[in-house]
mmCIF file of C-alpha atoms and ligand atoms in Angstrom:
data_model
loop_
_atom_site.group_PDB
_atom_site.id
_atom_site.type_symbol
_atom_site.label_atom_id
_atom_site.label_comp_id
_atom_site.label_asym_id
_atom_site.label_seq_id
_atom_site.Cartn_x
_atom_site.Cartn_y
_atom_site.Cartn_z
ATOM 1 C CA MET F 1 -37.726 74.538 136.038
ATOM 2 C CA LYS F 2 -34.966 72.887 135.396
ATOM 3 C CA THR F 3 -36.836 71.635 131.928
ATOM 4 C CA PHE F 4 -36.563 75.313 130.620
ATOM 5 C CA THR F 5 -33.349 75.914 131.633
ATOM 6 C CA ARG F 6 -32.344 73.175 129.523
ATOM 7 C CA VAL F 7 -34.316 74.305 126.664
ATOM 8 C CA ALA F 8 -33.265 78.432 127.295
ATOM 9 C CA ASP F 9 -29.935 77.259 127.245
ATOM 10 C CA HIS F 10 -29.961 75.296 123.610
ATOM 11 C CA VAL F 11 -32.118 78.063 122.017
ATOM 12 C CA LEU F 12 -29.047 80.672 123.491
ATOM 13 C CA LEU F 13 -26.394 77.878 122.250
ATOM 14 C CA ALA F 14 -28.989 77.802 118.752
ATOM 15 C CA THR F 15 -28.640 81.017 117.985
ATOM 16 C CA LEU F 16 -25.189 81.955 118.921
ATOM 17 C CA LYS F 17 -24.115 78.992 116.471
ATOM 18 C CA ALA F 18 -26.856 80.859 113.955
ATOM 19 C CA LEU F 19 -25.216 84.155 114.800
ATOM 20 C CA ARG F 20 -21.434 82.661 114.707
ATOM 21 C CA LEU F 21 -20.703 83.827 117.700
ATOM 22 C CA ASP F 22 -20.382 80.597 119.420
ATOM 23 C CA SER F 23 -17.221 79.871 119.144
ATOM 24 C CA ARG F 24 -15.609 83.228 119.550
ATOM 25 C CA LEU F 25 -17.686 83.230 122.870
ATOM 26 C CA PHE F 26 -16.091 79.410 124.248
ATOM 27 C CA ASP F 27 -12.721 81.110 122.975
ATOM 28 C CA VAL F 28 -12.804 84.212 125.353
ATOM 29 C CA LEU F 29 -14.419 81.448 127.917
ATOM 30 C CA TYR F 30 -11.602 79.515 127.592
ATOM 31 C CA ARG F 31 -8.929 82.164 127.314
ATOM 32 C CA ASN F 32 -10.223 83.882 131.201
ATOM 33 C CA LYS F 33 -9.904 79.806 132.493
ATOM 34 C CA ASN F 34 -6.600 79.229 131.501
ATOM 35 C CA ARG F 35 -5.063 82.852 132.402
ATOM 36 C CA LYS F 36 -6.779 82.269 136.323
ATOM 37 C CA LEU F 37 -5.547 78.510 135.939
ATOM 38 C CA PHE F 38 -1.424 79.788 135.217
ATOM 39 C CA THR F 39 -2.291 82.467 137.642
ATOM 40 C CA ASN F 40 -2.595 79.589 140.254
ATOM 41 C CA THR F 41 0.981 78.946 141.057
ATOM 42 C CA TYR F 42 0.954 75.310 142.435
ATOM 43 C CA VAL F 43 0.498 74.387 138.986
ATOM 44 C CA HIS F 44 4.191 76.575 138.015
ATOM 45 C CA GLN F 45 5.410 74.420 140.798
ATOM 46 C CA LYS F 46 4.435 71.135 139.066
ATOM 47 C CA MET F 47 6.245 71.783 136.450
ATOM 48 C CA LEU F 48 9.085 73.117 137.910
ATOM 49 C CA ALA F 49 9.677 70.188 140.153
ATOM 50 C CA ASP F 50 9.163 68.072 137.160
ATOM 51 C CA THR F 51 12.732 67.603 136.254
ATOM 52 C CA ILE F 52 13.133 65.341 133.675
ATOM 53 C CA ARG F 53 10.757 68.299 131.314
ATOM 54 C CA CYS F 54 13.290 70.878 132.905
ATOM 55 C CA GLN F 55 16.220 69.065 131.689
ATOM 56 C CA ARG F 56 15.100 68.315 127.861
ATOM 57 C CA TYR F 57 13.646 72.008 127.805
ATOM 58 C CA HIS F 58 17.473 73.196 128.713
ATOM 59 C CA ASP F 59 18.866 70.718 126.782
ATOM 60 C CA ALA F 60 17.014 71.752 123.345
ATOM 61 C CA LEU F 61 17.927 74.692 124.256
ATOM 62 C CA VAL F 62 21.228 74.822 124.938
ATOM 63 C CA LYS F 63 22.185 72.913 122.102
ATOM 64 C CA HIS F 64 20.016 75.029 119.324
ATOM 65 C CA VAL F 65 19.939 78.968 120.855
ATOM 66 C CA LYS F 66 23.244 80.703 118.951
ATOM 67 C CA PRO F 67 24.377 84.305 119.680
ATOM 68 C CA ASP F 68 22.467 85.534 117.002
ATOM 69 C CA SER F 69 18.821 84.271 117.508
ATOM 70 C CA VAL F 70 15.497 85.961 118.402
ATOM 71 C CA VAL F 71 13.958 83.608 120.817
ATOM 72 C CA VAL F 72 9.922 84.259 121.768
ATOM 73 C CA ASP F 73 8.580 82.072 124.762
ATOM 74 C CA LEU F 74 5.116 81.718 124.367
ATOM 75 C CA GLY F 75 3.443 80.765 127.923
ATOM 76 C CA THR F 76 6.266 81.882 129.844
ATOM 77 C CA GLY F 77 4.462 81.224 133.255
ATOM 78 C CA THR F 78 7.383 81.565 136.106
ATOM 79 C CA GLY F 79 9.599 82.704 133.386
ATOM 80 C CA ILE F 80 12.081 79.559 133.283
ATOM 81 C CA LEU F 81 12.313 78.803 129.733
ATOM 82 C CA ALA F 82 12.886 82.252 128.344
ATOM 83 C CA ILE F 83 15.701 82.590 131.320
ATOM 84 C CA PHE F 84 17.225 79.735 129.908
ATOM 85 C CA ALA F 85 17.687 80.616 126.274
ATOM 86 C CA ALA F 86 18.759 84.303 127.658
ATOM 87 C CA LYS F 87 21.427 82.316 129.732
ATOM 88 C CA CYS F 88 22.431 79.995 126.488
ATOM 89 C CA GLY F 89 23.389 83.738 125.045
ATOM 90 C CA ALA F 90 20.002 84.680 123.066
ATOM 91 C CA LYS F 91 20.609 87.912 121.677
ATOM 92 C CA LYS F 92 16.561 88.325 122.749
ATOM 93 C CA VAL F 93 14.000 86.882 124.090
ATOM 94 C CA TYR F 94 10.744 87.923 123.861
ATOM 95 C CA ALA F 95 8.510 85.713 127.263
ATOM 96 C CA ILE F 96 5.004 86.091 126.650
ATOM 97 C CA ASP F 97 2.301 85.030 129.179
ATOM 98 C CA HIS F 98 -1.454 86.823 129.570
ATOM 99 C CA SER F 99 -1.342 85.544 133.140
ATOM 100 C CA ASP F 100 0.082 87.145 136.001
ATOM 101 C CA ILE F 101 2.217 85.128 136.880
ATOM 102 C CA ILE F 102 4.342 86.879 134.550
ATOM 103 C CA GLN F 103 5.254 89.122 136.844
ATOM 104 C CA HIS F 104 7.169 86.854 139.308
ATOM 105 C CA ALA F 105 8.818 85.579 135.887
ATOM 106 C CA GLU F 106 10.469 89.086 135.843
ATOM 107 C CA LYS F 107 12.152 89.308 138.927
ATOM 108 C CA LEU F 108 13.501 86.206 138.772
ATOM 109 C CA ALA F 109 15.432 87.427 135.731
ATOM 110 C CA LYS F 110 16.272 90.712 137.233
ATOM 111 C CA ARG F 111 17.440 88.397 139.832
ATOM 112 C CA GLU F 112 19.236 86.490 137.366
ATOM 113 C CA GLY F 113 20.329 89.623 136.288
ATOM 114 C CA LEU F 114 19.261 89.341 132.740
ATOM 115 C CA THR F 115 18.788 91.972 130.485
ATOM 116 C CA ASN F 116 17.909 90.472 127.316
ATOM 117 C CA ILE F 117 14.249 89.434 127.842
ATOM 118 C CA GLU F 118 11.870 91.547 127.408
ATOM 119 C CA PHE F 119 8.053 90.151 129.300
ATOM 120 C CA ILE F 120 5.312 90.601 127.750
ATOM 121 C CA HIS F 121 2.408 90.170 130.074
ATOM 122 C CA GLY F 122 -1.345 89.793 127.092
ATOM 123 C CA HIS F 123 -2.543 87.233 124.646
ATOM 124 C CA SER F 124 -0.245 86.255 122.253
ATOM 125 C CA SER F 125 -2.266 87.204 119.219
ATOM 126 C CA ARG F 126 -1.542 90.569 119.798
ATOM 127 C CA PHE F 127 2.324 90.386 120.045
ATOM 128 C CA VAL F 128 4.222 92.229 117.321
ATOM 129 C CA PRO F 129 8.514 91.831 117.379
ATOM 130 C CA ASN F 130 10.849 94.209 116.237
ATOM 131 C CA SER F 131 11.928 92.031 114.138
ATOM 132 C CA LYS F 132 11.400 88.129 113.379
ATOM 133 C CA VAL F 133 11.717 85.321 115.426
ATOM 134 C CA ASP F 134 14.323 82.052 115.270
ATOM 135 C CA ILE F 135 13.290 79.890 118.008
ATOM 136 C CA LEU F 136 9.675 79.366 119.230
ATOM 137 C CA VAL F 137 9.898 77.275 122.558
ATOM 138 C CA HIS F 138 6.553 76.741 124.606
ATOM 139 C CA ASP F 139 5.078 74.099 126.925
ATOM 140 C CA GLN F 140 1.322 74.421 125.262
ATOM 141 C CA ILE F 141 0.931 71.276 126.234
ATOM 142 C CA GLY F 142 -2.280 69.404 127.957
ATOM 143 C CA SER F 143 -2.465 66.109 129.257
ATOM 144 C CA TYR F 144 -4.566 65.663 126.754
ATOM 145 C CA LEU F 145 -2.037 66.730 124.036
ATOM 146 C CA PHE F 146 -4.533 69.325 122.490
ATOM 147 C CA ASP F 147 -6.558 71.116 124.981
ATOM 148 C CA GLU F 148 -4.450 74.089 126.411
ATOM 149 C CA LYS F 149 -4.996 75.286 122.171
ATOM 150 C CA MET F 150 -1.439 74.730 120.893
ATOM 151 C CA ILE F 151 -1.937 74.435 118.124
ATOM 152 C CA VAL F 152 -3.846 77.796 116.766
ATOM 153 C CA ASN F 153 -1.887 79.760 119.583
ATOM 154 C CA ILE F 154 1.385 78.600 117.643
ATOM 155 C CA VAL F 155 0.250 78.474 113.905
ATOM 156 C CA ASP F 156 -0.484 82.087 114.821
ATOM 157 C CA LEU F 157 2.741 82.875 115.823
ATOM 158 C CA ARG F 158 4.486 80.981 113.798
ATOM 159 C CA GLU F 159 2.916 82.651 110.546
ATOM 160 C CA ARG F 160 3.226 86.429 111.895
ATOM 161 C CA VAL F 161 5.820 86.601 113.732
ATOM 162 C CA MET F 162 8.968 83.438 112.716
ATOM 163 C CA ARG F 163 10.704 83.181 109.844
ATOM 164 C CA SER F 164 10.075 80.672 107.537
ATOM 165 C CA ASP F 165 13.169 78.165 108.514
ATOM 166 C CA GLY F 166 12.205 78.441 111.833
ATOM 167 C CA LEU F 167 12.324 76.448 114.987
ATOM 168 C CA ILE F 168 9.946 75.435 117.100
ATOM 169 C CA LEU F 169 10.905 73.786 120.079
ATOM 170 C CA PRO F 170 8.945 71.303 121.174
ATOM 171 C CA GLY F 171 7.729 71.204 117.377
ATOM 172 C CA HIS F 172 7.259 67.151 116.559
ATOM 173 C CA TYR F 173 4.335 64.677 118.655
ATOM 174 C CA ASP F 174 3.068 61.220 118.568
ATOM 175 C CA LEU F 175 -0.027 60.443 120.475
ATOM 176 C CA PHE F 176 -0.838 56.788 122.359
ATOM 177 C CA LEU F 177 -4.126 55.608 123.218
ATOM 178 C CA GLU F 178 -3.052 52.423 124.819
ATOM 179 C CA PRO F 179 -5.883 49.741 126.420
ATOM 180 C CA VAL F 180 -3.670 48.952 129.536
ATOM 181 C CA GLN F 181 -5.188 46.497 132.705
ATOM 182 C CA MET F 182 -4.790 48.720 135.732
ATOM 183 C CA HIS F 183 -3.175 47.626 139.400
ATOM 184 C CA SER F 184 -5.886 45.821 141.185
ATOM 185 C CA ASP F 185 -6.765 48.341 144.210
ATOM 186 C CA ARG F 186 -6.546 50.522 141.746
ATOM 187 C CA VAL F 187 -9.666 49.560 139.573
ATOM 188 C CA VAL F 188 -12.078 52.460 138.986
ATOM 189 C CA ARG F 189 -15.430 49.958 138.871
ATOM 190 C CA HIS F 190 -18.541 51.146 137.510
ATOM 191 C CA ILE F 191 -20.769 52.185 140.257
ATOM 192 C CA TRP F 192 -23.710 51.008 138.060
ATOM 193 C CA ASP F 193 -22.109 47.210 138.601
ATOM 194 C CA GLU F 194 -21.648 47.349 142.671
ATOM 195 C CA LYS F 195 -23.317 47.329 145.500
ATOM 196 C CA ILE F 196 -21.871 49.051 148.235
ATOM 197 C CA CYS F 197 -22.364 47.850 151.659
ATOM 198 C CA GLY F 198 -24.421 45.947 150.511
ATOM 199 C CA VAL F 199 -26.954 48.522 148.915
ATOM 200 C CA ASP F 200 -27.883 48.209 145.330
ATOM 201 C CA ILE F 201 -27.134 51.397 143.463
ATOM 202 C CA THR F 202 -27.881 50.119 140.242
ATOM 203 C CA SER F 203 -30.840 52.020 139.447
ATOM 204 C CA LEU F 204 -28.647 55.208 139.366
ATOM 205 C CA SER F 205 -27.253 54.118 135.924
ATOM 206 C CA GLU F 206 -30.381 56.201 134.471
ATOM 207 C CA LEU F 207 -27.352 59.002 135.406
ATOM 208 C CA GLU F 208 -24.966 57.408 133.471
ATOM 209 C CA VAL F 209 -23.803 60.446 130.281
ATOM 210 C CA PRO F 210 -21.635 58.431 128.297
ATOM 211 C CA TYR F 211 -18.092 59.789 127.295
ATOM 212 C CA SER F 212 -18.644 61.733 130.321
ATOM 213 C CA TRP F 213 -15.688 62.926 132.901
ATOM 214 C CA TYR F 214 -17.275 60.303 135.114
ATOM 215 C CA HIS F 215 -15.749 58.045 132.333
ATOM 216 C CA ARG F 216 -12.011 59.039 132.362
ATOM 217 C CA PHE F 217 -9.907 59.066 135.120
ATOM 218 C CA SER F 218 -6.551 61.238 136.045
ATOM 219 C CA PHE F 219 -3.625 59.894 137.602
ATOM 220 C CA ASN F 220 -0.214 60.437 138.095
ATOM 221 C CA ASP F 221 1.087 57.349 139.514
ATOM 222 C CA PRO F 222 2.651 54.603 136.697
ATOM 223 C CA GLY F 223 2.760 52.114 139.014
ATOM 224 C CA ALA F 224 -1.336 52.368 138.635
ATOM 225 C CA VAL F 225 -1.198 50.509 135.478
ATOM 226 C CA ASP F 226 -0.839 46.619 135.924
ATOM 227 C CA HIS F 227 -0.152 45.568 132.312
ATOM 228 C CA PHE F 228 -0.492 46.594 129.067
ATOM 229 C CA LEU F 229 -2.583 45.001 126.576
ATOM 230 C CA CYS F 230 -1.358 45.626 123.341
ATOM 231 C CA GLU F 231 2.276 46.549 122.086
ATOM 232 C CA PRO F 232 2.269 50.313 122.375
ATOM 233 C CA GLU F 233 1.626 51.881 118.808
ATOM 234 C CA SER F 234 1.518 55.912 118.209
ATOM 235 C CA VAL F 235 -2.115 56.302 116.672
ATOM 236 C CA LEU F 236 -1.628 60.074 115.504
ATOM 237 C CA SER F 237 1.943 62.134 114.386
ATOM 238 C CA PHE F 238 2.099 65.680 113.794
ATOM 239 C CA ASP F 239 4.393 68.418 113.210
ATOM 240 C CA LEU F 240 3.770 72.098 114.789
ATOM 241 C CA HIS F 241 6.274 73.039 111.639
ATOM 242 C CA THR F 242 3.804 71.933 109.104
ATOM 243 C CA ILE F 243 0.761 71.689 110.227
ATOM 244 C CA ASN F 244 -1.820 75.087 109.026
ATOM 245 C CA GLU F 245 -5.269 73.815 111.320
ATOM 246 C CA GLU F 246 -6.286 71.357 113.642
ATOM 247 C CA SER F 247 -9.250 70.427 111.054
ATOM 248 C CA GLN F 248 -6.031 68.654 109.669
ATOM 249 C CA LEU F 249 -5.720 65.703 111.751
ATOM 250 C CA PRO F 250 -7.925 62.979 110.766
ATOM 251 C CA THR F 251 -11.680 62.952 113.695
ATOM 252 C CA GLN F 252 -11.908 59.548 113.158
ATOM 253 C CA LEU F 253 -8.753 56.479 113.564
ATOM 254 C CA SER F 254 -9.227 52.958 114.974
ATOM 255 C CA TYR F 255 -6.782 49.949 114.698
ATOM 256 C CA SER F 256 -7.107 45.956 115.490
ATOM 257 C CA ARG F 257 -3.778 44.377 117.547
ATOM 258 C CA PRO F 258 -2.874 41.134 118.867
ATOM 259 C CA VAL F 259 -3.041 40.919 122.109
ATOM 260 C CA VAL F 260 0.262 40.483 123.905
ATOM 261 C CA LYS F 261 -0.433 40.324 127.292
ATOM 262 C CA GLY F 262 -3.834 38.653 128.157
ATOM 263 C CA GLY F 263 -6.299 40.075 131.199
ATOM 264 C CA ARG F 264 -8.818 42.882 131.479
ATOM 265 C CA ILE F 265 -9.181 46.010 129.514
ATOM 266 C CA ASP F 266 -9.818 49.060 132.059
ATOM 267 C CA GLY F 267 -9.390 51.139 129.615
ATOM 268 C CA PHE F 268 -7.758 53.564 127.015
ATOM 269 C CA LEU F 269 -4.208 55.734 128.803
ATOM 270 C CA VAL F 270 -3.426 58.761 127.271
ATOM 271 C CA TYR F 271 0.070 59.876 126.811
ATOM 272 C CA PHE F 272 1.968 61.205 124.277
ATOM 273 C CA HIS F 273 5.947 62.619 122.722
ATOM 274 C CA ALA F 274 7.402 65.086 122.364
ATOM 275 C CA ARG F 275 10.170 65.512 120.059
ATOM 276 C CA PHE F 276 12.705 68.943 120.107
ATOM 277 C CA ASP F 277 14.885 66.944 116.888
ATOM 278 C CA ASP F 278 15.796 64.023 116.375
ATOM 279 C CA GLU F 279 17.444 63.413 120.551
ATOM 280 C CA VAL F 280 16.190 65.526 122.107
ATOM 281 C CA PHE F 281 12.553 64.095 123.557
ATOM 282 C CA PHE F 282 10.504 63.293 126.844
ATOM 283 C CA THR F 283 7.829 61.074 127.112
ATOM 284 C CA THR F 284 4.591 60.964 129.767
ATOM 285 C CA GLY F 285 4.218 57.440 129.027
ATOM 286 C CA PRO F 286 5.172 55.367 131.672
ATOM 287 C CA GLU F 287 9.211 54.835 130.906
ATOM 288 C CA ALA F 288 11.374 54.973 133.731
ATOM 289 C CA ASP F 289 12.047 58.625 132.876
ATOM 290 C CA ARG F 290 8.571 59.452 132.317
ATOM 291 C CA ALA F 291 7.752 63.751 132.591
ATOM 292 C CA MET F 292 5.916 64.014 135.422
ATOM 293 C CA SER F 293 4.152 67.298 135.738
ATOM 294 C CA TRP F 294 1.640 65.901 132.905
ATOM 295 C CA SER F 295 -1.212 63.334 134.486
ATOM 296 C CA TYR F 296 -1.967 60.295 132.090
ATOM 297 C CA GLN F 297 -5.550 60.515 131.342
ATOM 298 C CA LEU F 298 -8.037 57.087 130.953
ATOM 299 C CA LEU F 299 -10.546 56.705 128.982
ATOM 300 C CA ARG F 300 -12.174 53.806 130.388
ATOM 301 C CA THR F 301 -14.243 51.453 129.081
ATOM 302 C CA LYS F 302 -16.623 48.200 130.596
ATOM 303 C CA PRO F 303 -13.890 45.823 132.141
ATOM 304 C CA LEU F 304 -13.638 43.293 128.905
ATOM 305 C CA GLN F 305 -11.483 40.488 129.166
ATOM 306 C CA TYR F 306 -9.374 39.155 127.154
ATOM 307 C CA GLU F 307 -6.761 36.113 125.955
ATOM 308 C CA THR F 308 -3.443 36.474 124.354
ATOM 309 C CA GLY F 309 -3.514 36.246 120.692
ATOM 310 C CA GLN F 310 -7.006 37.484 120.281
ATOM 311 C CA THR F 311 -7.699 40.676 118.172
ATOM 312 C CA LEU F 312 -8.386 43.912 119.790
ATOM 313 C CA ASN F 313 -10.015 46.462 117.509
ATOM 314 C CA PHE F 314 -10.397 50.323 118.894
ATOM 315 C CA ASN F 315 -12.004 53.001 117.601
ATOM 316 C CA ILE F 316 -12.272 56.217 118.418
ATOM 317 C CA GLU F 317 -13.791 59.741 117.050
ATOM 318 C CA VAL F 318 -13.830 63.100 117.583
ATOM 319 C CA ASP F 319 -15.320 66.571 116.438
ATOM 320 C CA ARG F 320 -11.991 68.099 117.514
ATOM 321 C CA TRP F 321 -9.119 67.164 119.004
ATOM 322 C CA SER F 322 -8.926 70.044 121.658
ATOM 323 C CA ASN F 323 -12.150 69.330 122.032
ATOM 324 C CA THR F 324 -11.833 66.152 124.462
ATOM 325 C CA ASN F 325 -15.271 66.254 125.680
ATOM 326 C CA SER F 326 -16.278 65.534 122.114
ATOM 327 C CA TRP F 327 -14.280 62.171 122.077
ATOM 328 C CA ARG F 328 -16.090 59.096 122.017
ATOM 329 C CA TRP F 329 -13.872 55.734 122.173
ATOM 330 C CA LYS F 330 -14.841 52.503 121.421
ATOM 331 C CA CYS F 331 -13.330 48.656 121.979
ATOM 332 C CA SER F 332 -14.922 45.614 121.086
HETATM 333 C C1 SAM E 401 2.235 74.906 130.932
HETATM 334 S S1 SAM E 401 2.402 76.429 131.204
HETATM 335 C C2 SAM E 401 4.225 76.912 131.393
HETATM 336 C C3 SAM E 401 4.956 78.057 131.474
HETATM 337 C C4 SAM E 401 6.478 77.947 131.117
HETATM 338 N N1 SAM E 401 6.169 78.168 129.773
HETATM 339 C C5 SAM E 401 6.732 76.431 132.094
HETATM 340 O O1 SAM E 401 7.166 75.954 130.950
HETATM 341 O O2 SAM E 401 7.078 76.459 132.789
HETATM 342 C C6 SAM E 401 1.517 77.474 130.367
HETATM 343 C C7 SAM E 401 1.394 78.707 130.263
HETATM 344 O O3 SAM E 401 1.687 79.876 129.166
HETATM 345 C C8 SAM E 401 -0.301 81.086 129.484
HETATM 346 N N2 SAM E 401 -0.302 80.813 127.935
HETATM 347 C C9 SAM E 401 -1.582 80.538 127.543
HETATM 348 N N3 SAM E 401 -1.778 80.457 126.337
HETATM 349 C C10 SAM E 401 -1.370 82.052 126.191
HETATM 350 C C11 SAM E 401 -1.370 82.717 125.079
HETATM 351 N N4 SAM E 401 -2.217 81.989 123.903
HETATM 352 N N5 SAM E 401 -0.581 83.639 125.171
HETATM 353 C C12 SAM E 401 -0.082 84.338 126.473
HETATM 354 N N6 SAM E 401 -0.403 83.361 127.164
HETATM 355 C C13 SAM E 401 -0.750 81.986 127.474
HETATM 356 C C14 SAM E 401 -0.486 80.624 130.426
HETATM 357 O O4 SAM E 401 -0.926 81.746 131.055
HETATM 358 C C15 SAM E 401 0.784 79.270 131.320
HETATM 359 O O5 SAM E 401 1.324 80.664 132.475
#
């Protein structure tokens, strides 16, 4: 029965691909999932509780919004960024969200006595303003940086509704994939290397699916990282003002770096810097003032021991960065 279902799935997917309907189907499924996820108040509370995140957006809007600015807040959620922009004196703010959370955003703006925000309940791809937009503010940023369809959503608005010299906040990104040793009581061991209360479970290694979610670990506590093996350096940078398609990004990256602090590699830590301009930015990395609403994602590896001074080689290949299931990483 299982084999039959697998074959049926395979045939269905192949047919959809042949008809070029697969990406549209995935798109519809993604939108539904995203809409439902952001109806959940918990995720919004987590973002609002992130004081660094909120402060940096506020700093950037105070600096860049002018009395004649037309601002669009893509994915307004609870309305917080649209409200910041309105309070900075923007002429007009469009606040778009496809999730029902937007009803709370409208109430919040009303309570603040703001009349210059227009709320639009729907997907950004259908948004058409009356006048060109000067500033696009957004938090379309996933913990894997690309996993909330940031590039496609923003390029669509940039090309259709923004002035050619319009400003995207934040617009510039640097991605880091850093080799780390985890704290000894926070290492997630590979189950097939273990005996559990005396039971040898190595035969379960048959279940292993390479690069699956089992090989990743999501966490929030920076204290879980014992140390970095190399000097951090970003592997990829891009700017939303100039990029046109995700396919412009390289799909294969590699580096060779000296190990500056020896130890065991447990995986590669995914984090990023998001820049509003040359001065205002936030990091989701383990620095002291990190923006906390994003989780760390660890791309786990076999635990290998490195001495200080050795060279660590890393390689990652992706089909698309926004499809985190397609990430394949290796270290030697
Ligand atoms: C990470 S939350 C950010 C919420 C809010 N801007 C903040 O900073 O607290 C992203 C929001 O974007 C919305 N969203 C995602 N893609 C969208 C799209 N293409 N069109 C409209 N809303 C979208 C989600 O429903 C969610 O509320």
